mmCIF file of C-alpha atoms and ligand atoms in Angstrom:
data_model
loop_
_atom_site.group_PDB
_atom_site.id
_atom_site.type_symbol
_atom_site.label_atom_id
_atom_site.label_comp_id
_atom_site.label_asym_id
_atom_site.label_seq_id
_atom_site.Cartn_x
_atom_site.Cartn_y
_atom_site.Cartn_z
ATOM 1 C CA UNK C 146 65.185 88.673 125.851
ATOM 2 C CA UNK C 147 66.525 91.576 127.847
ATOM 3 C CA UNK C 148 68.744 91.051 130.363
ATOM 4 C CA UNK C 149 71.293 92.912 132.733
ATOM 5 C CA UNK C 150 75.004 90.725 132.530
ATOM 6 C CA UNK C 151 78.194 90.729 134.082
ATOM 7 C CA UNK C 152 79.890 90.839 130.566
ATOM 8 C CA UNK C 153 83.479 91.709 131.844
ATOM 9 C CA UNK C 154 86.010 90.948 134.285
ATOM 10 C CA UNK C 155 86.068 94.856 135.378
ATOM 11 C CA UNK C 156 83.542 96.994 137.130
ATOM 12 C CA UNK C 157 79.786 97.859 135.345
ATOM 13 C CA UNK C 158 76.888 96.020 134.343
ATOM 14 C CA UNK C 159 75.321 95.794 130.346
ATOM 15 C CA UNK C 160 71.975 95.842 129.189
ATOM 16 C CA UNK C 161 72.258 92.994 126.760
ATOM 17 C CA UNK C 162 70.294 90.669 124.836
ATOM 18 C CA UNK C 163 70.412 87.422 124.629
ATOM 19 C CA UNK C 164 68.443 84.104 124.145
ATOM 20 C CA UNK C 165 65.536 82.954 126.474
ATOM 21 C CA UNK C 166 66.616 80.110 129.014
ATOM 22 C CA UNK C 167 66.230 77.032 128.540
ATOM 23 C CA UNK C 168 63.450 74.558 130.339
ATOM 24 C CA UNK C 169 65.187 72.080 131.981
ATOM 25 C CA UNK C 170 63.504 69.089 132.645
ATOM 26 C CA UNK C 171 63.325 69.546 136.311
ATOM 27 C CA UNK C 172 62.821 73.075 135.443
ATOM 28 C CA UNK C 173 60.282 75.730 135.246
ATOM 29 C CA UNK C 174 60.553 79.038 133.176
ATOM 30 C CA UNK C 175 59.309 81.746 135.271
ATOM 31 C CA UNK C 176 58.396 85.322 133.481
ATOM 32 C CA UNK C 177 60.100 88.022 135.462
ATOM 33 C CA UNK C 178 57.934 91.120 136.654
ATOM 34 C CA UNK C 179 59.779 92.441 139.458
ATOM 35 C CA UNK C 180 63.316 91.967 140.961
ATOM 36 C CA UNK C 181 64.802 93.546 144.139
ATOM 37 C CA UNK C 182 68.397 95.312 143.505
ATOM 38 C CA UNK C 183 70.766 94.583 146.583
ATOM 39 C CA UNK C 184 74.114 94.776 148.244
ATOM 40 C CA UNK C 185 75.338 91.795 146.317
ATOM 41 C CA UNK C 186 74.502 93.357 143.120
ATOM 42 C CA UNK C 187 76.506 96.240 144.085
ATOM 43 C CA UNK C 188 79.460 94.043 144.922
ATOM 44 C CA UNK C 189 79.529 92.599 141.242
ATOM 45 C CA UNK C 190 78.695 96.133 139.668
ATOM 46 C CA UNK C 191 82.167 97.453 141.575
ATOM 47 C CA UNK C 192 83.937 94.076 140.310
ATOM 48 C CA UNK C 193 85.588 94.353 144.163
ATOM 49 C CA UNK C 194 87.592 91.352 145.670
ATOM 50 C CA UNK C 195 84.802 89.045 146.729
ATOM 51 C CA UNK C 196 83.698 89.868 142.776
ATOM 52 C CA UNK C 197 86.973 89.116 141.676
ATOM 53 C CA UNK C 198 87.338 85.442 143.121
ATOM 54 C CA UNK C 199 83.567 84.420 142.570
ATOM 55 C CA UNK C 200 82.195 85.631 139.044
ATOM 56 C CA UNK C 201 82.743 83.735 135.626
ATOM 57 C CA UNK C 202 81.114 86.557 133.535
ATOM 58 C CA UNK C 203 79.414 86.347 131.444
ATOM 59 C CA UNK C 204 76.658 85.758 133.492
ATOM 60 C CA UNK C 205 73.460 87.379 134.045
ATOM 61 C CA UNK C 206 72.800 89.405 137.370
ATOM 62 C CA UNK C 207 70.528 89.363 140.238
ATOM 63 C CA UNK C 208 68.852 86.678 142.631
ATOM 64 C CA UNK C 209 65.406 88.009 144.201
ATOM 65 C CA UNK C 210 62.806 88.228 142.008
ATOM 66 C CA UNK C 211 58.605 87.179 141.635
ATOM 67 C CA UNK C 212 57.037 86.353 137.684
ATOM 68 C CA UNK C 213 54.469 84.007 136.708
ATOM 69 C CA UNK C 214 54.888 80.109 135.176
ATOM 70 C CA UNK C 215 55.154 79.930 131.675
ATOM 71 C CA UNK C 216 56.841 76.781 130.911
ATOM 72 C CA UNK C 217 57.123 73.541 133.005
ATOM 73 C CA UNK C 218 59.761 70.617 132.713
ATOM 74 C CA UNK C 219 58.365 67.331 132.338
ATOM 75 C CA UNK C 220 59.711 65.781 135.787
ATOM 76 C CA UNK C 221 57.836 68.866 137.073
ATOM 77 C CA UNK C 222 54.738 66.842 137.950
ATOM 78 C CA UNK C 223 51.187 68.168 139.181
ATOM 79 C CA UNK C 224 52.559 70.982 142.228
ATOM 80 C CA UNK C 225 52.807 74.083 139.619
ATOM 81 C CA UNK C 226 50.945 75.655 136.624
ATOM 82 C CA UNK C 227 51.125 77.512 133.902
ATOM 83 C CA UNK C 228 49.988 80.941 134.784
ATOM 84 C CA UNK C 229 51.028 80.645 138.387
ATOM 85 C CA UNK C 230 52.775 83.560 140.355
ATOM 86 C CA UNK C 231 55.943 82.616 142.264
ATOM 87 C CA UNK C 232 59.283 83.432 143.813
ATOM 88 C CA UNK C 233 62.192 80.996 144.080
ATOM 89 C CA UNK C 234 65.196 80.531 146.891
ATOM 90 C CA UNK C 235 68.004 81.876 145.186
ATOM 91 C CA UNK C 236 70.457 79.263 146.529
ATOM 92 C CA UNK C 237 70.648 76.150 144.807
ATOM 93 C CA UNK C 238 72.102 72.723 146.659
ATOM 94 C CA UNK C 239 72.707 69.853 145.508
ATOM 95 C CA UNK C 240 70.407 67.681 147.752
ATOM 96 C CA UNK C 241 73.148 65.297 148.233
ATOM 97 C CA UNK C 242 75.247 66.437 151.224
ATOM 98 C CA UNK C 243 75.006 65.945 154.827
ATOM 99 C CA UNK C 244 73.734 69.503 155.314
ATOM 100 C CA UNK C 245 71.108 69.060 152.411
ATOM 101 C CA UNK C 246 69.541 66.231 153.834
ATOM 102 C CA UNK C 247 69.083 67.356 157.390
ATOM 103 C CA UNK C 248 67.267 70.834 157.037
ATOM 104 C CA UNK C 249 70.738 72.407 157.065
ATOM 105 C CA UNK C 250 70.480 73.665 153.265
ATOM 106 C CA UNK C 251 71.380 77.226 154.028
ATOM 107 C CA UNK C 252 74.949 75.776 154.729
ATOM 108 C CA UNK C 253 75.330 73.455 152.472
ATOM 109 C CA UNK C 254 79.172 73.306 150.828
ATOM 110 C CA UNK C 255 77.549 72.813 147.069
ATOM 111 C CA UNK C 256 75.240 75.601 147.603
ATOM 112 C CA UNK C 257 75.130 78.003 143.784
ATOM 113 C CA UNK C 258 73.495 81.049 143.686
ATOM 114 C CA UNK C 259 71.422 82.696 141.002
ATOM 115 C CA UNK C 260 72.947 85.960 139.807
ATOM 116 C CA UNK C 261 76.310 85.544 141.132
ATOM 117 C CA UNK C 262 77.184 81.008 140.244
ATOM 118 C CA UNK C 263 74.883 80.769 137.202
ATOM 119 C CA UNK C 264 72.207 83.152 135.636
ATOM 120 C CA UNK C 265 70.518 85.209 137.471
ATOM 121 C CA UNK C 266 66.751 87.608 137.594
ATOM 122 C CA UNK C 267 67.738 90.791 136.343
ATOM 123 C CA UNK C 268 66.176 89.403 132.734
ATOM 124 C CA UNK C 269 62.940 88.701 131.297
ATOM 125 C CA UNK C 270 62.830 85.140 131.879
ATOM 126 C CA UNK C 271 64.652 82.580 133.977
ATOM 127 C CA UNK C 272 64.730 78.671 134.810
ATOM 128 C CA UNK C 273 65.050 77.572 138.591
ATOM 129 C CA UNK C 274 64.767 74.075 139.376
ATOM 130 C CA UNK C 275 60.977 73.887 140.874
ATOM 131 C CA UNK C 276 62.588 72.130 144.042
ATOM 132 C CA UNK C 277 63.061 75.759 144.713
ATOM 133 C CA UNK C 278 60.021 77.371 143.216
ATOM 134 C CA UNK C 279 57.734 78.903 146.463
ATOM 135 C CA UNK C 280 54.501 79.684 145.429
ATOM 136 C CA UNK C 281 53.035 83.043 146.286
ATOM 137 C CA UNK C 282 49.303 82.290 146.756
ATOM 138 C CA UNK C 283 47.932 86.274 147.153
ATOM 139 C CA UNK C 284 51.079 87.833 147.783
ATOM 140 C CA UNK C 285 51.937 90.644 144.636
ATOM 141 C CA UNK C 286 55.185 90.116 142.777
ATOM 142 C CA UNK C 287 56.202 93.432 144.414
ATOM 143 C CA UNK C 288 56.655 92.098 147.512
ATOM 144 C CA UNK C 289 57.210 88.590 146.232
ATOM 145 C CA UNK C 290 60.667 89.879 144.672
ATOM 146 C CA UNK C 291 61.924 90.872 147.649
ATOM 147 C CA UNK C 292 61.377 87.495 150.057
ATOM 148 C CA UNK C 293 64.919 86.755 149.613
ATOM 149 C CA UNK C 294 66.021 89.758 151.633
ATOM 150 C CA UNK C 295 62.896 89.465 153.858
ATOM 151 C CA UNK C 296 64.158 86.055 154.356
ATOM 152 C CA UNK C 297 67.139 86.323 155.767
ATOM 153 C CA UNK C 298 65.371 89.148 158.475
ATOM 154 C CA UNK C 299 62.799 86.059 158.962
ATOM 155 C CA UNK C 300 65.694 83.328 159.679
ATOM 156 C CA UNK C 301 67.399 86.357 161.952
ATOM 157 C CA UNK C 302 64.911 86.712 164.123
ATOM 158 C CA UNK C 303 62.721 83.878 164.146
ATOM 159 C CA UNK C 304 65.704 81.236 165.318
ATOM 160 C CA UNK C 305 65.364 83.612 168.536
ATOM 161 C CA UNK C 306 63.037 83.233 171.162
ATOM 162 C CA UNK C 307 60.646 87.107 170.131
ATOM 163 C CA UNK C 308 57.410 86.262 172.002
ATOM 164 C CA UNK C 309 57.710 88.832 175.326
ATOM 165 C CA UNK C 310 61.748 89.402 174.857
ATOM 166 C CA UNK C 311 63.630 93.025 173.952
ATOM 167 C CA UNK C 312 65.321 93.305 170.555
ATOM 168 C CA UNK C 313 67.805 95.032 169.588
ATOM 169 C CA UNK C 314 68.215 95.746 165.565
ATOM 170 C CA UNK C 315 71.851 97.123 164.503
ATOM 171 C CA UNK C 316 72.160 98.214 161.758
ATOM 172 C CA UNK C 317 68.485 99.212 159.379
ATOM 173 C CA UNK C 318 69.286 98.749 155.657
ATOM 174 C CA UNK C 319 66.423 96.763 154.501
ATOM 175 C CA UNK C 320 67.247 93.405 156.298
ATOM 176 C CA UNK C 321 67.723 95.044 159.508
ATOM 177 C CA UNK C 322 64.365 97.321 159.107
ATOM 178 C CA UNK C 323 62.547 94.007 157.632
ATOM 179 C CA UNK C 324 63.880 92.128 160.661
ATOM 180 C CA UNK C 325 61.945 94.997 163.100
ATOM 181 C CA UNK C 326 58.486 93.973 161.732
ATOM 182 C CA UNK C 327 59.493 90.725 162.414
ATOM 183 C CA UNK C 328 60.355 91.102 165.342
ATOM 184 C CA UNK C 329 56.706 93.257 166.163
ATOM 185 C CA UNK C 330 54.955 90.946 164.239
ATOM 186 C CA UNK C 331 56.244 87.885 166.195
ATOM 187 C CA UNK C 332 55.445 89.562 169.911
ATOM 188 C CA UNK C 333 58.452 91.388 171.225
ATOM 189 C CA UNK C 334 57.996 93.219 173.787
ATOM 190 C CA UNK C 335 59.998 96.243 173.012
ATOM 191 C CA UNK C 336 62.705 96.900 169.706
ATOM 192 C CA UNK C 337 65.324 98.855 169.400
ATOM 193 C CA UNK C 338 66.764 100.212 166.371
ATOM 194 C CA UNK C 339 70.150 101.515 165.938
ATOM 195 C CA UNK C 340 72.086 103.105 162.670
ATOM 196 C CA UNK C 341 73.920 106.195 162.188
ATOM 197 C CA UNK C 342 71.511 107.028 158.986
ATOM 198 C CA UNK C 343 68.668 109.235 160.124
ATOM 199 C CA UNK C 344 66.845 108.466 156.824
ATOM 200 C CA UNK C 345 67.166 104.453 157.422
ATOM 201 C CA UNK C 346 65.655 105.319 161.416
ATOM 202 C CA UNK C 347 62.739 106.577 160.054
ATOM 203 C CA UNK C 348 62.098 103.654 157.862
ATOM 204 C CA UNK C 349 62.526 101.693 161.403
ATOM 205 C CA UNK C 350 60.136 103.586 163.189
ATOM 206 C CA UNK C 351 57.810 102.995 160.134
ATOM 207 C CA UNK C 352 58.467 98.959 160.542
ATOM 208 C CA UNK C 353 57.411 99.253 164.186
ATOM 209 C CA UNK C 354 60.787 100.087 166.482
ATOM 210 C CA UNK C 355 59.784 101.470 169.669
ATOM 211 C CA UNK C 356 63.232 103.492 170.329
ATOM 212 C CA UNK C 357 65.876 104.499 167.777
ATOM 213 C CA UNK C 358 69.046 105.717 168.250
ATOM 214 C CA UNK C 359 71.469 107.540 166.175
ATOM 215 C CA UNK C 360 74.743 106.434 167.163
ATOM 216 C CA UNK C 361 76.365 109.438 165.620
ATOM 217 C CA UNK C 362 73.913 111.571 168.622
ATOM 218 C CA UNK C 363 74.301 109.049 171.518
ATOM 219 C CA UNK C 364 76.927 106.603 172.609
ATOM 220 C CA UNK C 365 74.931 103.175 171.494
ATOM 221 C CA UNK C 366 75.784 100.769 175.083
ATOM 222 C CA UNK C 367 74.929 103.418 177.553
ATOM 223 C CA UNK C 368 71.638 104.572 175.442
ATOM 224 C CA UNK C 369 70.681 100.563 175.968
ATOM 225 C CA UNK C 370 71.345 100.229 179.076
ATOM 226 C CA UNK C 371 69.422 103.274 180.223
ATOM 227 C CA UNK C 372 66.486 102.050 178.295
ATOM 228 C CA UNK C 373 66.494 98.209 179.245
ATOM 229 C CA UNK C 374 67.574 99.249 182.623
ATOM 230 C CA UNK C 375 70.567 98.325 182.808
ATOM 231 C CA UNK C 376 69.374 94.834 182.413
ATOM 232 C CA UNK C 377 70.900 94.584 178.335
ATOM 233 C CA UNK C 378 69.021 92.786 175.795
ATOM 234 C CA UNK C 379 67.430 89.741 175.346
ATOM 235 C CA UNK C 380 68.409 89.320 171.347
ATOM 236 C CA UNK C 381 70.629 91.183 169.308
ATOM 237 C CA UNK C 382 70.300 91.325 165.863
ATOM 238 C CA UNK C 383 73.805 92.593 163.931
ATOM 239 C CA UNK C 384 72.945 93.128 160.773
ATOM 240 C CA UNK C 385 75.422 95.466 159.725
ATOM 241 C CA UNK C 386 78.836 94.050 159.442
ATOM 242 C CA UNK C 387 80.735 96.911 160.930
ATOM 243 C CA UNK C 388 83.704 95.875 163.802
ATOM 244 C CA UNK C 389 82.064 98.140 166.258
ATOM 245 C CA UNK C 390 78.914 97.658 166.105
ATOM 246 C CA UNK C 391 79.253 93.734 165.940
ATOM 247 C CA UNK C 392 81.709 94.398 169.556
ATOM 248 C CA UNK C 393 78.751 96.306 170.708
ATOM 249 C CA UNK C 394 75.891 93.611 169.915
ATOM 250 C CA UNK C 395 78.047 91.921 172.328
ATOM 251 C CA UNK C 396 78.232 94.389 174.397
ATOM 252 C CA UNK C 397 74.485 95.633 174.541
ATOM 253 C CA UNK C 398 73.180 91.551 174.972
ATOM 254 C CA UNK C 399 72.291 90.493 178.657
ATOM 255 C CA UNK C 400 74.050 87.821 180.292
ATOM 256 C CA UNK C 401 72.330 84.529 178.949
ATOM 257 C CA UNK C 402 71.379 86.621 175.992
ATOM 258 C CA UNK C 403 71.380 86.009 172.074
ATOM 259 C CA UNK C 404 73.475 87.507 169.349
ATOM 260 C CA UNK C 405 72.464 86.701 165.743
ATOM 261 C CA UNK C 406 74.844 87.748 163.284
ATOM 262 C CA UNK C 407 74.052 88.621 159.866
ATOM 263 C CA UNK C 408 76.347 92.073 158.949
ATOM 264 C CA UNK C 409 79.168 90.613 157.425
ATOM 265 C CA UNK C 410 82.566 91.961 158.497
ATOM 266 C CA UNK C 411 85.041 92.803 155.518
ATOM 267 C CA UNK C 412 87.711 91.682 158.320
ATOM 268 C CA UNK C 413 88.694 89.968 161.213
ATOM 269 C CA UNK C 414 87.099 91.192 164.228
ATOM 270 C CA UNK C 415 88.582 90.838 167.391
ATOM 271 C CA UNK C 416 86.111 90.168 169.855
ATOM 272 C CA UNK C 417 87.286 90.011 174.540
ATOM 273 C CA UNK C 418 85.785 86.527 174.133
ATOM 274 C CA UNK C 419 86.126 85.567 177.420
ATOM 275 C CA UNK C 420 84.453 89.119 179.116
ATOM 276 C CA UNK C 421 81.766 89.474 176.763
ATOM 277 C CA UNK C 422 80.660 85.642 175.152
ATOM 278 C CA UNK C 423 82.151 82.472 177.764
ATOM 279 C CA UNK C 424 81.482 84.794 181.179
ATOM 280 C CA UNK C 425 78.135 86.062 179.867
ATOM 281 C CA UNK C 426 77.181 82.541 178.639
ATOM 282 C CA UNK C 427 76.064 84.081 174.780
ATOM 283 C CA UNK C 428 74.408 81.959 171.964
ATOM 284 C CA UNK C 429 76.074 83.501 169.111
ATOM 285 C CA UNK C 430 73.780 82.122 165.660
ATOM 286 C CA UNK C 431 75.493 82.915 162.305
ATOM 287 C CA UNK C 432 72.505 83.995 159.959
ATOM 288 C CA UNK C 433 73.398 82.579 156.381
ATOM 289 C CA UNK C 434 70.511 83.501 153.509
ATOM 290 C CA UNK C 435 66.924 81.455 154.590
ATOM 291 C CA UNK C 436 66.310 78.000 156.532
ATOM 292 C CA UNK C 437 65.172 75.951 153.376
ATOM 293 C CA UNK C 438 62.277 75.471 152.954
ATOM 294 C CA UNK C 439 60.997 76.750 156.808
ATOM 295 C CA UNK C 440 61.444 80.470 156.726
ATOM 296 C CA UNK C 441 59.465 80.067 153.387
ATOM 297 C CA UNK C 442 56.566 79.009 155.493
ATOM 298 C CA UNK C 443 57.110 81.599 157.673
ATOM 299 C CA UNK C 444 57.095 84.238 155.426
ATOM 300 C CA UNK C 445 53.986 82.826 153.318
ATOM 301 C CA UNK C 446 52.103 82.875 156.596
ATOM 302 C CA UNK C 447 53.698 86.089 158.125
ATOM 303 C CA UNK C 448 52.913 88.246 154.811
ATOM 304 C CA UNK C 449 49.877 86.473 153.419
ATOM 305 C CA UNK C 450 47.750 87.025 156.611
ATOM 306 C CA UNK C 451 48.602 90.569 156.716
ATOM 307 C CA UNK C 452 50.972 90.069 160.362
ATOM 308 C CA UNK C 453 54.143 91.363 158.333
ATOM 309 C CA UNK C 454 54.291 94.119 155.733
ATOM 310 C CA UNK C 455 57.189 95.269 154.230
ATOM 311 C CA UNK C 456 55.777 97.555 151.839
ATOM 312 C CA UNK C 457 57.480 100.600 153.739
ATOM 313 C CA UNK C 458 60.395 99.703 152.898
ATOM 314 C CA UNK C 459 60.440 99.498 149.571
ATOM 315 C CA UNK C 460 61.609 103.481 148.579
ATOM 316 C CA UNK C 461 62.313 103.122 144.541
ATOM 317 C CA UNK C 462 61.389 100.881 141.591
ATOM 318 C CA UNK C 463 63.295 101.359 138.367
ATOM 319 C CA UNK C 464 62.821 99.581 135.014
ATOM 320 C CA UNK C 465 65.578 97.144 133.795
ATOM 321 C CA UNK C 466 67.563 99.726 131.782
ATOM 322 C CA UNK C 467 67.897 101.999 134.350
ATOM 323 C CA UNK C 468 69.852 99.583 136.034
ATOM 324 C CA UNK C 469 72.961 102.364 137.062
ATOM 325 C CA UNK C 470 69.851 104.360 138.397
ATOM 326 C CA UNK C 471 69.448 101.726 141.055
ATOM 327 C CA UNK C 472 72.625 101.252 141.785
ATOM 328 C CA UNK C 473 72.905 105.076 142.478
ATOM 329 C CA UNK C 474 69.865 104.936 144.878
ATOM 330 C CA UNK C 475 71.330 102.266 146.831
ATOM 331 C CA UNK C 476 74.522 103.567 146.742
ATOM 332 C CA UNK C 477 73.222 107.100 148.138
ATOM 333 C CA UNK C 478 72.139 105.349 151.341
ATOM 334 C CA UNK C 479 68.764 107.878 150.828
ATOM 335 C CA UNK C 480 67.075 104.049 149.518
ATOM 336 C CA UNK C 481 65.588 101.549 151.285
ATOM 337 C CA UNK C 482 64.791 98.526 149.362
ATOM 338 C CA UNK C 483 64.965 99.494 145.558
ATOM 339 C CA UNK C 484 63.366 97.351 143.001
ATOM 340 C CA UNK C 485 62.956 96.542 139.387
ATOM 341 C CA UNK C 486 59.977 96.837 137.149
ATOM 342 C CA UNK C 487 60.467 94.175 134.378
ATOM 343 C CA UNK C 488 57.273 94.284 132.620
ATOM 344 C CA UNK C 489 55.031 95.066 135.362
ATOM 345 C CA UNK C 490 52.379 93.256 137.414
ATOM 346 C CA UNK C 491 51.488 89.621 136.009
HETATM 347 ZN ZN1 ZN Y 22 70.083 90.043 147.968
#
């Protein structure tokens, strides 16, 4: 089969082939049709630091995708079929620790990811244990590809109180614009949307943010506070990583407020912790990837009954050889969520 691999310990990706997966026996072999391209991938295409200490190439890329059933393990039992469409959550846990057995997969020490700890999506086929094998009822393979990075908007926002409360998005790559539907689609009262992109704003005000702001036009805590007057916000969602902005979700939440972090610094940030988190009384929430299995749920429910649809953010679809293409697109910052065609719908 065809498949996209980390081949080297230096920066690029290679259109390869190689053999078809193997079945395990708690396994099922999932055709690929689509697969979402993302940040990570980027990471491993650069070979940068993080790269560097994590990847044992050779090993295939990518970790969202949606295909249909075409092999099942015989521990598999009765819950899937041949012919079925699915996704899968990318992170695989043992089962066996602490955080495994208390609905606390997301953080669980054992955790391996597809893509980046063993084989990955960007291929024709690939085996994932059916423990982690979701289902996607009438939901396409489009948008079934990308409900890893929908995901992790879902586990943002929905471990918030939404229903009647202002929301602040920072930061509207995918996630963050994924994470303003949710947030509309789950009853806030008002969302604001903040990047520096004018580009990623629009794809905001498609997903349903009532205000954006370009922090390159307006200074980001005094454009809040006129519009929540002077009152802050309710929850803060930092989705983009970046020192300032992550001092300014801080900043910009209301005393008793939320912060959920998702951006992930490439440093230390220092943070006034006693001004703007102890005084304030803050619930800081550290988003890692998706609540296993709950934001599944979620999402089947959110999407399948029409409340949540991402399709507006989904700017360019490639096929698997135009891999660099992708990369370009994302790289660009023109993209919103950029996928891969691998042999179409099932
Ligand atoms: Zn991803």
């Amino acid at each position: 089969m065809q498949a996209i691999q980390k081949l080297q310990r230096a920066p690029g990706l290679t259109l390869t082939e190689v053999s078809t997966p193997e079945c395990g026996v708690a396994d099922v072999l999932i055709r690929v049709r689509h697969a979402g391209v993302c940040g990570t991938d980027l990471h491993i295409a650069d070979w940068d630091e993080w790269a560097q200490g994590r990847l044992k190439p050779p090993v295939i890329v990518g970790h969202e995708f949606a295909g249909e059933i075409v092999e099942l393990g015989p521990d598999v039992g009765d819950a899937f079929h041949i012919g079925q469409r699915v996704t899968a959550e990318g992170h695989i846990v043992s089962g066996h620790t602490k955080q495994s057995r208390t609905g606390q997969g997301h953080v669980c020490p054992s955790t391996r990811i597809i893509g980046v700890d063993r084989d990955g999506a960007f291929a024709e086929y690939i085996a994932m244990p059916a423990k982690n094998v979701i289902p996607l009822g009438e939901i396409s393979t489009v948008i079934g590809s990308i409900m890893d990075p929908i995901g992790n908007a879902f586990h943002t926002v929905l471990t918030a109180e939404i229903p009647g409360s202002t929301i602040l998005v920072l930061g509207c790559g995918p996630i963050g614009c994924f994470a303003v539907g949710v947030a509309r689609a789950a009853g806030a009262a008002r969302v604001l949307a903040a990047d520096l992109n004018p580009r990623r704003l629009d794809l905001a005000t498609q997903m349903g943010a009532h205000v954006t702001i370009d922090v390159t036009q307006d200074d980001l805590v005094q454009r809040v506070m006129d519009e929540t007057g002077s009152e802050g916000i309710d929850v803060v969602c930092e989705m983009s990583g970046h020192p300032t902005a992550i001092r300014q979700a801080l900043e910009c939440a209301r005393p008793g407020g939320r912060v959920q972090l998702l951006g992930i610094p490439r440093q230390d940030v220092p943070i006034p912790l006693a001004k703007e988190v102890i005084f304030k009384g803050l619930t800081i929430y550290g988003v890692v990837g998706r609540k296993m299995f709950d934001t599944w749920y979620q999402m089947q429910t959110f999407i399948g009954s029409g409340l949540f649809d991402p399709s507006p953010v989904i700017t360019h679809t490639f096929p698997l050889e135009q891999i660099d293409d992708a990369i370009a697109a994302i790289r660009s910052g023109a993209a919103g969520k950029v996928i891969l065609d691998i042999g179409g719908n099932a």
